mmCIF file of C-alpha atoms in Angstrom:
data_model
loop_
_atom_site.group_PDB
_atom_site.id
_atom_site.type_symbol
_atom_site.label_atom_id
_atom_site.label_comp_id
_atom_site.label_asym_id
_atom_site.label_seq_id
_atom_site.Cartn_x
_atom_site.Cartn_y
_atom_site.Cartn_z
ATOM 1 C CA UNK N 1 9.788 -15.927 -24.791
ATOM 2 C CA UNK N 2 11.260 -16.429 -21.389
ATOM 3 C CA UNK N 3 7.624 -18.679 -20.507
ATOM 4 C CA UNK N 4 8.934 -20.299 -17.940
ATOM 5 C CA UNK N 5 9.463 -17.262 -15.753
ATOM 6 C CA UNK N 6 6.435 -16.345 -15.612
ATOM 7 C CA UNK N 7 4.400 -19.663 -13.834
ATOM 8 C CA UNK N 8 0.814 -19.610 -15.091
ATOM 9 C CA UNK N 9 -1.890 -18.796 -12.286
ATOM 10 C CA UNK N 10 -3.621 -21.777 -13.938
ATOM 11 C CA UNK N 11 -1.232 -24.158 -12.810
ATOM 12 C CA UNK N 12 -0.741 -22.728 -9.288
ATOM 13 C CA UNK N 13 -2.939 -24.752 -6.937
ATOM 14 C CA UNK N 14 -3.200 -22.017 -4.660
ATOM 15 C CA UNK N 15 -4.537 -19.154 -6.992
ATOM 16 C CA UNK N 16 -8.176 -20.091 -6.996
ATOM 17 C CA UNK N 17 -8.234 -20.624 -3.043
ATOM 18 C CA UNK N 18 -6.036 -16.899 -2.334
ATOM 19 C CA UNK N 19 -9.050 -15.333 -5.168
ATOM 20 C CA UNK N 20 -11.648 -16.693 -3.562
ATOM 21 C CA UNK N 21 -9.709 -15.221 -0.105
ATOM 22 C CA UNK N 22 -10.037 -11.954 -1.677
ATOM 23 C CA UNK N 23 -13.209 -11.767 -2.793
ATOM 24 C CA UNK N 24 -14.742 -13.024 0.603
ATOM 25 C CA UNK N 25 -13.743 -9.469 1.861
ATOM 26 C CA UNK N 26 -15.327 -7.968 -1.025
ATOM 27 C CA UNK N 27 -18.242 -9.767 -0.461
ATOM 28 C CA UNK N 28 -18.159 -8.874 2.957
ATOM 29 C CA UNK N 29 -18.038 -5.031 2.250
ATOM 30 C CA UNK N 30 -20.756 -5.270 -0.733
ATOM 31 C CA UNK N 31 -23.043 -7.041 2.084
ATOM 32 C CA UNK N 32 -22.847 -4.003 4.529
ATOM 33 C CA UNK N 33 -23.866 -2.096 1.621
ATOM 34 C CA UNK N 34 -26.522 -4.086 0.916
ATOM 35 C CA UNK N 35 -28.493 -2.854 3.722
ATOM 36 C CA UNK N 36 -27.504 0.851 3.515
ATOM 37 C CA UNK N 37 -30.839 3.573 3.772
ATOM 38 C CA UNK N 38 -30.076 4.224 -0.049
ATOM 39 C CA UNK N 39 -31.818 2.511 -2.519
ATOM 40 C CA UNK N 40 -29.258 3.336 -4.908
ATOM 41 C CA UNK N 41 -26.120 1.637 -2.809
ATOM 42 C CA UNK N 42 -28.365 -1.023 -2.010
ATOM 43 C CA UNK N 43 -28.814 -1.808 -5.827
ATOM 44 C CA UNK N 44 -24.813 -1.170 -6.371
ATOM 45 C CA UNK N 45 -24.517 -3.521 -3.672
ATOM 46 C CA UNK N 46 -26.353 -6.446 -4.876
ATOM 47 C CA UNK N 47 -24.725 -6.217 -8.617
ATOM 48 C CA UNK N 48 -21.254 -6.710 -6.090
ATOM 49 C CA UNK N 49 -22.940 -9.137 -4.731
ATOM 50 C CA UNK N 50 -23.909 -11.152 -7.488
ATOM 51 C CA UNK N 51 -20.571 -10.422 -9.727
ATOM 52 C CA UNK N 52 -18.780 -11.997 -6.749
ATOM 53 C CA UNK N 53 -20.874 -14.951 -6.447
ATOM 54 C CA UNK N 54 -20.611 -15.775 -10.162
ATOM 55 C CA UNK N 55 -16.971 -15.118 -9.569
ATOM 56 C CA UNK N 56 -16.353 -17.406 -7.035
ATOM 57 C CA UNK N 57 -19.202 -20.487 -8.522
ATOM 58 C CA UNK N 58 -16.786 -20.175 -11.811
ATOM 59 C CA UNK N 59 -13.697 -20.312 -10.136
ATOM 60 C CA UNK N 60 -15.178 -23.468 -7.770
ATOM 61 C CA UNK N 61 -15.276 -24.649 -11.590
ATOM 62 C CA UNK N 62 -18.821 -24.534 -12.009
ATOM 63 C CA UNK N 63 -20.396 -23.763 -15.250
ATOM 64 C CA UNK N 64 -22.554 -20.587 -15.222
ATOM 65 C CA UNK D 1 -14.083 -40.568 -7.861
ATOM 66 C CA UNK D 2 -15.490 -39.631 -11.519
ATOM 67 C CA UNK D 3 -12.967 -37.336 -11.523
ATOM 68 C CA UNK D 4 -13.226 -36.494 -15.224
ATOM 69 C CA UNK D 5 -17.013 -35.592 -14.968
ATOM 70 C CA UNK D 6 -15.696 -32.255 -12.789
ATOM 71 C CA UNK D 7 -13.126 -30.034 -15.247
ATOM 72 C CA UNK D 8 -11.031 -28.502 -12.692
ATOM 73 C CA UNK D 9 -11.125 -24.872 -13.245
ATOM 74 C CA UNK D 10 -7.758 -24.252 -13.075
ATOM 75 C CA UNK D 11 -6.917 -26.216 -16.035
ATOM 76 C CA UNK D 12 -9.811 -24.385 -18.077
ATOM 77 C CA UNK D 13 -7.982 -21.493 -20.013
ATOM 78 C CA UNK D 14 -10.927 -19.844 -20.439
ATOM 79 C CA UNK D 15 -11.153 -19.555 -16.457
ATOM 80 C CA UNK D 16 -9.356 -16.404 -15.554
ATOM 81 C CA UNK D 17 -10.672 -14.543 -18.478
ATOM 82 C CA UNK D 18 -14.695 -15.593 -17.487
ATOM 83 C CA UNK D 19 -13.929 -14.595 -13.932
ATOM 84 C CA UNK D 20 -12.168 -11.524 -14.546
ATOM 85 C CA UNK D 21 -15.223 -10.139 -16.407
ATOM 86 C CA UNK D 22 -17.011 -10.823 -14.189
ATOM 87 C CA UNK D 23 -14.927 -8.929 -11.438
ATOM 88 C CA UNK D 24 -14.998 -5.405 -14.217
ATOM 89 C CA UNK D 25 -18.853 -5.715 -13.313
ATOM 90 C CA UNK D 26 -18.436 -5.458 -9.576
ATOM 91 C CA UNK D 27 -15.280 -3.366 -9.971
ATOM 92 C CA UNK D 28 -17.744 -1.117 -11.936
ATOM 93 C CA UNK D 29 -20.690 -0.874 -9.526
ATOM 94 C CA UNK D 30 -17.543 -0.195 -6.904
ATOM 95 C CA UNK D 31 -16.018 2.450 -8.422
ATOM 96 C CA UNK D 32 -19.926 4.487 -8.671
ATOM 97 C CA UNK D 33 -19.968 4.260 -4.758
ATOM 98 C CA UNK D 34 -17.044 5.333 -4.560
ATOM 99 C CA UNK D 35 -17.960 8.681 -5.578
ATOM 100 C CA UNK D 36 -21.330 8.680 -2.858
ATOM 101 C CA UNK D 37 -22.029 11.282 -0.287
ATOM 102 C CA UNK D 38 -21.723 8.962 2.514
ATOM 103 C CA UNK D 39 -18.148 8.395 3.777
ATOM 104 C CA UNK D 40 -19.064 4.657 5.001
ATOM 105 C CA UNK D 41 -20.015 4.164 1.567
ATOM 106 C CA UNK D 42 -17.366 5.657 0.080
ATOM 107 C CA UNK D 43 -15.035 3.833 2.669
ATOM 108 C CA UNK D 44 -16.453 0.281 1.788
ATOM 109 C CA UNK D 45 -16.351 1.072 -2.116
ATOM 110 C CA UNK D 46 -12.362 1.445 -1.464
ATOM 111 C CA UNK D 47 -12.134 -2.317 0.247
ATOM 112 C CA UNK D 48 -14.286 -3.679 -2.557
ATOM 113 C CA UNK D 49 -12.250 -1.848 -5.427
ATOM 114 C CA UNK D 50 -9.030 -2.916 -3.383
ATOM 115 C CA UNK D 51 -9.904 -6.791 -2.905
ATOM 116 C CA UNK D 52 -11.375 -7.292 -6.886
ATOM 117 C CA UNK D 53 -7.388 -5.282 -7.487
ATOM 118 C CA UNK D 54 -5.500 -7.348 -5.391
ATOM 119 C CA UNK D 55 -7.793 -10.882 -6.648
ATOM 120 C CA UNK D 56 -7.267 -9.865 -10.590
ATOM 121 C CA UNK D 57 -3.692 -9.584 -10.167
ATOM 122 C CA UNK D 58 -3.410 -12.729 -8.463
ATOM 123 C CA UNK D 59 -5.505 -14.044 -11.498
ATOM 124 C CA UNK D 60 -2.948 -12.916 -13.806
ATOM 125 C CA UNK D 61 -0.630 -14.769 -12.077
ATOM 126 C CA UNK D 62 1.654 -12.243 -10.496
ATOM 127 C CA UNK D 63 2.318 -12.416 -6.520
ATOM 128 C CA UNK D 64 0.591 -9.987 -4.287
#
């Protein structure tokens, strides 16, 4: 009950574009790591990477 | 124009769900470097875990 006082983040018009704000400094984070000496951040680093990027292509309203 | 070719994403309700899985990957990888030897690393795992935070709540609709 009480629906309407909580407004859907599906209807806000600005909830994709602050997201996709958010993620950019993920992203940018995940791509210093990507070129860290150890192979093991650098592979952490890429799955950031590419989580992100499917994050932000699905929110763009892209189909995977 | 062909407007109805492209579904906006936020009127898919299966939007925030897709992308928020897709966020508990990176959040995932995060949280494993945030445990690493290297401080840097350690320091950049906190921005990524703090940004994917901050962009899932905004997907649930609440206000940062």
């Amino acid at each position: 009950m009480f629906v309407s006082d909580q407004q859907p983040a599906s209807d806000d018009p600005s909830m994709r574009h602050d997201v996709r704000n958010m993620l950019a400094t993920a992203l940018l984070a995940a791509d210093l790591l990507s070129a860290h000496a150890d192979p093991a951040v650098r592979r952490q680093a890429e799955t950031i990477i590419a989580a992100i990027e499917s994050a932000t292509a699905r929110l763009k309203g892209q189909r995977k």
